[in-house]
Coordinates of N, CA and C in Angstrom, one line a residue:
X1 N -79.2 36.6 -62.7 CA -77.9 36.0 -62.4 C -77.4 35.3 -63.6
X2 N -77.5 35.8 -64.8 CA -77.1 35.1 -66.0 C -75.7 35.6 -66.4
X3 N -74.6 35.1 -65.7 CA -73.3 35.5 -66.0 C -72.7 34.5 -67.0
X4 N -72.2 35.0 -68.1 CA -71.6 34.2 -69.1 C -70.1 34.6 -69.3
X5 N -69.2 33.8 -69.0 CA -67.8 34.1 -69.2 C -67.3 33.4 -70.4
X6 N -66.7 34.2 -71.3 CA -66.2 33.6 -72.5 C -64.9 34.3 -72.9
X7 N -64.1 33.7 -73.8 CA -62.9 34.3 -74.3 C -63.2 35.6 -75.0
X8 N -64.2 35.7 -75.9 CA -64.4 37.0 -76.5 C -64.7 38.2 -75.5
X9 N -65.4 37.8 -74.4 CA -65.7 38.9 -73.4 C -64.3 39.2 -72.7
X10 N -63.5 38.2 -72.4 CA -62.2 38.5 -71.8 C -61.4 39.4 -72.7
X11 N -61.4 39.1 -74.0 CA -60.6 39.9 -74.9 C -61.1 41.3 -75.0
X12 N -62.4 41.5 -75.0 CA -63.0 42.9 -75.0 C -62.5 43.6 -73.7
X13 N -62.7 42.9 -72.6 CA -62.3 43.6 -71.3 C -60.8 43.9 -71.3
X14 N -60.0 43.0 -71.9 CA -58.5 43.2 -71.9 C -58.2 44.3 -72.9
X15 N -58.8 44.4 -74.0 CA -58.5 45.4 -75.0 C -59.0 46.8 -74.7
X16 N -60.2 46.9 -74.1 CA -60.8 48.2 -73.9 C -61.0 48.6 -72.5
X17 N -61.0 47.6 -71.6 CA -61.3 47.9 -70.2 C -60.1 48.6 -69.5
X18 N -60.4 49.2 -68.4 CA -59.4 49.9 -67.6 C -58.4 48.8 -67.0
X19 N -58.9 47.6 -66.9 CA -58.0 46.5 -66.3 C -56.8 46.2 -67.2
X20 N -56.8 46.6 -68.4 CA -55.7 46.2 -69.3 C -54.4 46.6 -68.8
X21 N -54.3 47.8 -68.1 CA -53.0 48.2 -67.6 C -52.6 47.5 -66.3
X22 N -53.5 46.7 -65.7 CA -53.1 46.0 -64.5 C -52.1 44.9 -64.7
X23 N -52.1 44.3 -65.9 CA -51.2 43.2 -66.1 C -51.6 42.0 -65.2
X24 N -50.7 41.6 -64.4 CA -50.9 40.5 -63.5 C -51.3 41.0 -62.1
X25 N -51.4 42.3 -61.9 CA -51.6 42.9 -60.6 C -53.1 42.6 -60.2
X26 N -53.2 42.0 -59.0 CA -54.6 41.8 -58.5 C -55.0 43.0 -57.7
X27 N -56.2 43.5 -58.0 CA -56.6 44.7 -57.3 C -57.0 44.4 -55.9
X28 N -57.1 45.4 -55.1 CA -57.6 45.3 -53.7 C -59.0 44.9 -53.7
X29 N -59.8 45.3 -54.7 CA -61.1 44.9 -54.9 C -61.2 43.4 -55.0
X30 N -60.3 42.8 -55.8 CA -60.3 41.3 -56.0 C -60.1 40.6 -54.6
X31 N -59.1 41.1 -53.8 CA -58.8 40.5 -52.5 C -60.0 40.7 -51.6
X32 N -60.7 41.9 -51.7 CA -61.9 42.1 -50.9 C -63.0 41.1 -51.1
X33 N -63.2 40.9 -52.4 CA -64.3 39.9 -52.8 C -63.9 38.5 -52.3
X34 N -62.6 38.2 -52.4 CA -62.2 36.9 -51.9 C -62.5 36.7 -50.4
X35 N -62.2 37.6 -49.6 CA -62.5 37.5 -48.2 C -64.0 37.5 -48.0
X36 N -64.7 38.4 -48.7 CA -66.2 38.5 -48.6 C -66.8 37.1 -48.9
X37 N -66.3 36.5 -50.0 CA -66.9 35.2 -50.4 C -66.8 34.1 -49.3
X38 N -65.7 34.1 -48.6 CA -65.5 33.2 -47.5 C -66.5 33.5 -46.4
X39 N -66.7 34.7 -46.1 CA -67.7 35.1 -45.0 C -69.1 34.7 -45.5
X40 N -69.4 34.9 -46.7 CA -70.7 34.5 -47.3 C -70.9 33.0 -47.2
X41 N -69.9 32.2 -47.5 CA -70.0 30.8 -47.4 C -70.3 30.3 -45.9
X42 N -69.6 31.0 -45.0 CA -69.8 30.7 -43.6 C -71.3 31.0 -43.2
X43 N -71.8 32.1 -43.7 CA -73.2 32.5 -43.4 C -74.2 31.6 -44.0
X44 N -73.8 30.9 -45.1 CA -74.8 30.1 -45.8 C -75.1 28.8 -45.0
X45 N -74.4 28.5 -44.0 CA -74.6 27.3 -43.2 C -76.1 27.2 -42.8
X46 N -76.6 26.0 -43.1 CA -78.0 25.7 -42.7 C -78.1 24.5 -41.8
X47 N -77.2 23.7 -41.8 CA -77.2 22.5 -40.9 C -75.8 22.4 -40.2
X48 N -75.8 21.8 -39.1 CA -74.6 21.5 -38.4 C -73.8 20.5 -39.2
X49 N -72.5 20.8 -39.5 CA -71.7 19.8 -40.2 C -71.6 18.5 -39.4
X50 N -71.7 18.5 -38.1 CA -71.7 17.3 -37.3 C -72.9 16.4 -37.6
X51 N -74.0 17.0 -37.9 CA -75.2 16.3 -38.3 C -75.0 15.5 -39.6
X52 N -74.1 15.9 -40.4 CA -73.9 15.3 -41.7 C -72.6 14.4 -41.8
X53 N -72.1 14.0 -40.7 CA -70.8 13.3 -40.7 C -70.9 12.0 -41.5
X54 N -72.1 11.4 -41.5 CA -72.2 10.1 -42.3 C -72.0 10.3 -43.8
X55 N -72.1 11.5 -44.3 CA -72.0 11.8 -45.7 C -70.6 12.4 -46.0
X56 N -69.8 12.6 -45.0 CA -68.5 13.2 -45.2 C -67.6 12.4 -46.2
X57 N -66.8 13.1 -47.0 CA -66.0 12.4 -48.0 C -64.7 13.3 -48.2
X58 N -63.7 12.6 -48.5 CA -62.4 13.3 -48.9 C -62.4 13.4 -50.4
X59 N -62.5 14.7 -50.9 CA -62.5 14.9 -52.3 C -61.1 15.1 -52.9
X60 N -60.1 15.0 -52.1 CA -58.7 15.1 -52.6 C -58.3 16.4 -53.1
X61 N -58.6 17.5 -52.4 CA -58.2 18.8 -52.8 C -56.7 18.9 -52.9
X62 N -56.2 19.4 -54.1 CA -54.7 19.4 -54.3 C -54.0 20.5 -53.6
X63 N -54.1 20.5 -52.3 CA -53.6 21.6 -51.5 C -52.1 21.8 -51.7
X64 N -51.3 20.7 -51.7 CA -49.8 20.8 -51.8 C -49.5 21.4 -53.2
X65 N -50.3 21.1 -54.2 CA -50.0 21.6 -55.5 C -50.2 23.1 -55.6
X66 N -51.3 23.6 -55.0 CA -51.7 25.0 -55.0 C -50.7 25.8 -54.2
X67 N -50.2 25.2 -53.1 CA -49.4 26.0 -52.2 C -47.9 25.7 -52.4
X68 N -47.5 24.9 -53.4 CA -46.2 24.6 -53.7 C -45.3 25.8 -54.0
X69 N -44.1 25.8 -53.5 CA -43.2 27.0 -53.6 C -42.7 27.2 -55.0
X70 N -42.8 26.1 -55.9 CA -42.3 26.2 -57.2 C -43.3 26.7 -58.2
X71 N -44.4 27.1 -57.7 CA -45.5 27.6 -58.6 C -45.1 28.8 -59.4
X72 N -45.2 28.7 -60.7 CA -44.9 29.9 -61.6 C -46.1 30.8 -61.6
X73 N -45.8 32.1 -61.9 CA -46.9 33.1 -61.9 C -48.0 32.7 -62.9
X74 N -47.6 32.3 -64.1 CA -48.7 31.9 -65.1 C -49.5 30.7 -64.6
X75 N -48.8 29.8 -63.9 CA -49.6 28.7 -63.3 C -50.5 29.1 -62.3
X76 N -50.0 30.0 -61.4 CA -50.9 30.5 -60.3 C -52.1 31.2 -60.9
X77 N -52.0 32.0 -61.9 CA -53.1 32.7 -62.5 C -54.1 31.7 -63.0
X78 N -53.6 30.7 -63.7 CA -54.4 29.7 -64.3 C -55.2 28.9 -63.2
X79 N -54.5 28.5 -62.2 CA -55.1 27.8 -61.0 C -56.1 28.7 -60.4
X80 N -55.8 29.9 -60.1 CA -56.7 30.8 -59.5 C -58.0 31.0 -60.3
X81 N -57.8 31.1 -61.6 CA -59.0 31.3 -62.4 C -59.8 30.0 -62.4
X82 N -59.2 28.8 -62.6 CA -59.9 27.6 -62.6 C -60.7 27.3 -61.3
X83 N -60.1 27.7 -60.2 CA -60.7 27.5 -58.9 C -61.9 28.4 -58.8
X84 N -61.8 29.6 -59.2 CA -62.9 30.5 -59.1 C -64.0 30.1 -60.1
X85 N -63.6 29.7 -61.3 CA -64.6 29.3 -62.3 C -65.4 28.1 -61.8
X86 N -64.7 27.1 -61.3 CA -65.4 25.9 -60.9 C -66.3 26.1 -59.7
X87 N -65.8 27.0 -58.8 CA -66.7 27.3 -57.6 C -67.9 28.1 -58.1
X88 N -67.7 29.0 -59.0 CA -68.9 29.7 -59.5 C -69.9 28.7 -60.2
X89 N -69.4 27.8 -61.0 CA -70.2 26.9 -61.7 C -71.0 26.0 -60.7
X90 N -70.3 25.6 -59.7 CA -70.9 24.7 -58.7 C -72.1 25.4 -58.0
X91 N -71.9 26.7 -57.6 CA -73.0 27.4 -56.9 C -74.0 28.1 -57.8
X92 N -73.7 28.1 -59.1 CA -74.6 28.9 -60.0 C -75.4 27.8 -60.8
X93 N -76.1 27.0 -60.1 CA -76.9 26.0 -60.8 C -78.3 26.0 -60.1
X94 N -79.2 25.4 -60.9 CA -80.6 25.3 -60.3 C -80.6 24.5 -59.1
X95 N -79.8 23.5 -59.0 CA -79.8 22.6 -57.9 C -79.3 23.3 -56.6
X96 N -78.3 24.2 -56.8 CA -77.8 24.9 -55.6 C -78.8 26.0 -55.2
X97 N -79.6 26.5 -56.1 CA -80.6 27.5 -55.7 C -81.6 27.0 -54.7
X98 N -81.9 25.7 -54.9 CA -82.9 25.1 -54.0 C -82.3 24.8 -52.6
X99 N -81.0 24.7 -52.5 CA -80.4 24.4 -51.2 C -80.0 25.5 -50.3
X100 N -79.9 26.7 -50.9 CA -79.3 27.8 -50.1 C -80.2 29.1 -50.1
X101 N -80.0 29.9 -49.1 CA -80.7 31.2 -49.0 C -80.3 32.0 -50.3
X102 N -81.3 32.4 -51.1 CA -81.1 33.0 -52.4 C -80.3 34.3 -52.3
X103 N -80.6 35.1 -51.3 CA -79.8 36.3 -51.2 C -78.3 36.1 -51.0
X104 N -78.0 35.2 -50.0 CA -76.6 34.9 -49.8 C -75.9 34.2 -51.0
X105 N -76.7 33.3 -51.7 CA -76.2 32.6 -52.9 C -75.9 33.6 -54.0
X106 N -76.8 34.6 -54.2 CA -76.7 35.6 -55.2 C -75.4 36.5 -54.9
X107 N -75.2 36.8 -53.7 CA -74.1 37.6 -53.3 C -72.8 36.8 -53.5
X108 N -72.8 35.6 -53.2 CA -71.6 34.7 -53.4 C -71.3 34.6 -54.9
X109 N -72.3 34.3 -55.7 CA -72.1 34.2 -57.1 C -71.6 35.5 -57.8
X110 N -72.2 36.6 -57.3 CA -71.8 37.9 -57.8 C -70.3 38.2 -57.4
X111 N -69.9 37.9 -56.2 CA -68.5 38.1 -55.8 C -67.6 37.2 -56.6
X112 N -67.9 36.0 -56.8 CA -67.1 35.1 -57.6 C -67.0 35.6 -59.0
X113 N -68.1 36.1 -59.6 CA -68.1 36.6 -60.9 C -67.2 37.8 -61.0
X114 N -67.3 38.7 -60.0 CA -66.4 39.9 -60.0 C -64.9 39.5 -60.0
X115 N -64.6 38.5 -59.2 CA -63.2 38.1 -59.1 C -62.8 37.5 -60.5
X116 N -63.6 36.8 -61.1 CA -63.3 36.2 -62.5 C -63.1 37.4 -63.5
X117 N -64.0 38.4 -63.4 CA -63.8 39.5 -64.3 C -62.5 40.2 -64.0
X118 N -62.1 40.4 -62.8 CA -60.8 41.0 -62.4 C -59.6 40.2 -63.0
X119 N -59.8 38.9 -63.1 CA -58.7 38.0 -63.5 C -58.7 37.9 -65.1
X120 N -59.7 38.3 -65.7 CA -59.8 38.1 -67.2 C -58.6 38.7 -67.9
X121 N -58.2 40.0 -67.6 CA -57.0 40.5 -68.3 C -55.7 39.7 -68.1
X122 N -55.6 39.2 -66.9 CA -54.4 38.4 -66.6 C -54.5 37.1 -67.3
X123 N -55.7 36.5 -67.4 CA -55.8 35.2 -68.1 C -55.5 35.3 -69.5
X124 N -56.0 36.4 -70.2 CA -55.7 36.6 -71.6 C -54.2 36.6 -71.8
X125 N -53.4 37.2 -70.9 CA -52.0 37.3 -71.1 C -51.3 35.9 -71.0
X126 N -51.9 35.0 -70.3 CA -51.3 33.7 -70.1 C -52.0 32.6 -71.0
X127 N -52.9 33.0 -71.9 CA -53.6 32.1 -72.8 C -52.7 31.3 -73.6
X128 N -51.5 31.8 -74.0 CA -50.6 31.1 -74.8 C -49.9 29.9 -74.1
X129 N -50.0 30.0 -72.7 CA -49.3 28.9 -71.9 C -50.1 27.6 -72.0
X130 N -49.4 26.5 -71.9 CA -50.1 25.2 -71.8 C -51.0 25.2 -70.6
X131 N -52.1 24.4 -70.8 CA -53.0 24.2 -69.6 C -52.1 23.4 -68.6
X132 N -52.1 23.9 -67.4 CA -51.2 23.3 -66.4 C -51.8 22.1 -65.8
X133 N -51.0 21.2 -65.4 CA -51.5 20.0 -64.7 C -52.1 20.4 -63.4
X134 N -51.7 21.5 -62.8 CA -52.4 22.0 -61.6 C -53.8 22.4 -61.9
X135 N -54.1 23.1 -63.0 CA -55.4 23.4 -63.4 C -56.3 22.2 -63.6
X136 N -55.7 21.2 -64.2 CA -56.4 19.9 -64.4 C -56.7 19.2 -63.1
X137 N -55.8 19.3 -62.1 CA -56.0 18.7 -60.8 C -57.2 19.4 -60.1
X138 N -57.3 20.7 -60.3 CA -58.4 21.4 -59.7 C -59.7 21.0 -60.4
X139 N -59.6 20.9 -61.7 CA -60.8 20.5 -62.4 C -61.3 19.1 -62.0
X140 N -60.4 18.2 -61.8 CA -60.8 16.8 -61.4 C -61.4 16.9 -60.0
X141 N -60.8 17.7 -59.1 CA -61.3 17.8 -57.8 C -62.8 18.3 -57.8
X142 N -63.1 19.3 -58.6 CA -64.5 19.7 -58.7 C -65.4 18.7 -59.4
X143 N -64.8 17.9 -60.3 CA -65.6 16.8 -61.0 C -66.1 15.8 -59.9
X144 N -65.1 15.5 -58.9 CA -65.5 14.6 -57.9 C -66.6 15.1 -57.0
X145 N -66.6 16.4 -56.8 CA -67.7 17.1 -56.0 C -69.0 17.0 -56.7
X146 N -69.0 17.3 -58.0 CA -70.2 17.3 -58.8 C -70.8 15.8 -58.8
X147 N -69.9 14.8 -59.0 CA -70.3 13.4 -59.0 C -70.9 13.1 -57.6
X148 N -70.3 13.5 -56.6 CA -70.8 13.2 -55.2 C -72.2 13.8 -55.0
X149 N -72.4 15.0 -55.4 CA -73.7 15.7 -55.3 C -74.8 14.9 -56.1
X150 N -74.4 14.5 -57.3 CA -75.4 13.7 -58.1 C -75.7 12.4 -57.5
X151 N -74.6 11.7 -57.0 CA -74.9 10.3 -56.4 C -75.7 10.4 -55.2
X152 N -75.6 11.5 -54.4 CA -76.3 11.6 -53.2 C -77.6 12.4 -53.4
X153 N -78.0 12.7 -54.6 CA -79.2 13.3 -55.0 C -79.4 14.7 -54.4
X154 N -78.3 15.4 -54.3 CA -78.3 16.8 -54.0 C -79.1 17.1 -52.6
X155 N -78.9 16.2 -51.7 CA -79.6 16.4 -50.4 C -79.0 17.6 -49.7
X156 N -79.8 18.1 -48.7 CA -79.3 19.2 -47.9 C -78.0 18.9 -47.2
X157 N -77.9 17.7 -46.6 CA -76.7 17.3 -45.9 C -75.5 17.3 -46.8
X158 N -75.7 16.8 -48.0 CA -74.6 16.7 -49.0 C -74.1 18.1 -49.4
X159 N -75.1 19.0 -49.6 CA -74.7 20.4 -49.9 C -73.9 21.0 -48.8
X160 N -74.3 20.7 -47.5 CA -73.6 21.2 -46.4 C -72.1 20.7 -46.4
X161 N -71.9 19.4 -46.7 CA -70.6 18.8 -46.8 C -69.8 19.6 -47.8
X162 N -70.4 19.8 -49.0 CA -69.8 20.5 -50.1 C -69.5 22.0 -49.7
X163 N -70.4 22.6 -49.0 CA -70.1 24.0 -48.6 C -68.9 24.1 -47.7
X164 N -68.8 23.2 -46.7 CA -67.6 23.2 -45.9 C -66.3 22.8 -46.7
X165 N -66.5 21.9 -47.6 CA -65.3 21.5 -48.4 C -64.8 22.7 -49.3
X166 N -65.7 23.4 -49.9 CA -65.4 24.5 -50.8 C -64.6 25.6 -50.0
X167 N -64.7 25.7 -48.7 CA -64.0 26.7 -48.0 C -62.5 26.4 -48.1
X168 N -62.1 25.2 -48.3 CA -60.6 24.9 -48.5 C -60.1 25.6 -49.7
X169 N -60.7 25.4 -50.9 CA -60.1 26.1 -52.1 C -60.2 27.7 -51.9
X170 N -61.3 28.1 -51.4 CA -61.4 29.6 -51.2 C -60.4 30.1 -50.2
X171 N -60.1 29.4 -49.2 CA -59.0 29.8 -48.3 C -57.7 29.8 -49.0
X172 N -57.5 28.8 -49.8 CA -56.2 28.7 -50.6 C -56.1 29.8 -51.6
X173 N -57.3 30.2 -52.1 CA -57.2 31.4 -53.0 C -56.7 32.6 -52.3
X174 N -57.1 32.8 -51.1 CA -56.5 34.0 -50.3 C -55.0 33.9 -50.2
X175 N -54.5 32.7 -49.9 CA -53.1 32.5 -49.8 C -52.4 32.7 -51.2
X176 N -53.0 32.1 -52.2 CA -52.4 32.2 -53.6 C -52.4 33.7 -54.1
X177 N -53.5 34.4 -53.8 CA -53.6 35.8 -54.2 C -52.5 36.6 -53.5
X178 N -52.3 36.3 -52.2 CA -51.2 37.0 -51.5 C -49.9 36.7 -52.1
X179 N -49.6 35.5 -52.5 CA -48.4 35.2 -53.2 C -48.2 35.9 -54.5
X180 N -49.3 36.0 -55.3 CA -49.3 36.7 -56.5 C -49.0 38.2 -56.3
X181 N -49.5 38.8 -55.3 CA -49.3 40.2 -55.0 C -47.8 40.4 -54.6
X182 N -47.2 39.4 -53.9 CA -45.8 39.4 -53.5 C -44.9 39.3 -54.8
X183 N -45.3 38.4 -55.7 CA -44.6 38.2 -57.0 C -44.6 39.5 -57.8
X184 N -45.8 40.2 -57.8 CA -45.9 41.5 -58.5 C -44.9 42.5 -57.9
X185 N -44.9 42.6 -56.6 CA -44.1 43.5 -55.9 C -42.6 43.2 -56.1
X186 N -42.2 42.0 -56.2 CA -40.8 41.6 -56.4 C -40.4 41.9 -57.9
X187 N -41.4 41.9 -58.8 CA -41.1 42.2 -60.2 C -41.2 43.7 -60.5
X188 N -41.5 44.5 -59.5 CA -41.6 45.9 -59.6 C -42.9 46.5 -60.2
X189 N -43.9 45.7 -60.1 CA -45.2 46.1 -60.6 C -45.7 47.2 -59.8
X190 N -46.5 48.2 -60.3 CA -47.1 49.3 -59.5 C -48.0 48.8 -58.5

């Protein structure tokens, strides 16, 4: 499970891969993995969330920013990539390996990685754009989650709170991906 995502790899995929012709179009495969990842997160449940209520915390997910009607396509791609990247990094750690069923965790990380690879050609096209404040808000949200895990010593209950919390951005990703596909259709993309 040694996935390394880098700009050179993205450039190679964009230059030589079959995805180069996709532009901003998100494949059905991408959407499939998005839904599958939500199902995997639900299956990873080990404790009842009600058992962990004492550890519950509001991480301040920027829902209104992600679902805003004024979201530009380049911003949406950037936010989508940042959310996938941060979710992947969160669950692709030694600490998370100890907390979850390894088979389900591997499948989740593989699905997230596949979605990131599908987005690489799109991301390369928007690399010239400024880093959006939306992307920074998403990054700060995940920083709060990492800090929370560290402060609470990565307990099983804290991981369960985080698992439930991460379902918010992954659900928002489904909505955002649907909006991107609508934007593509409106622009006459194949």
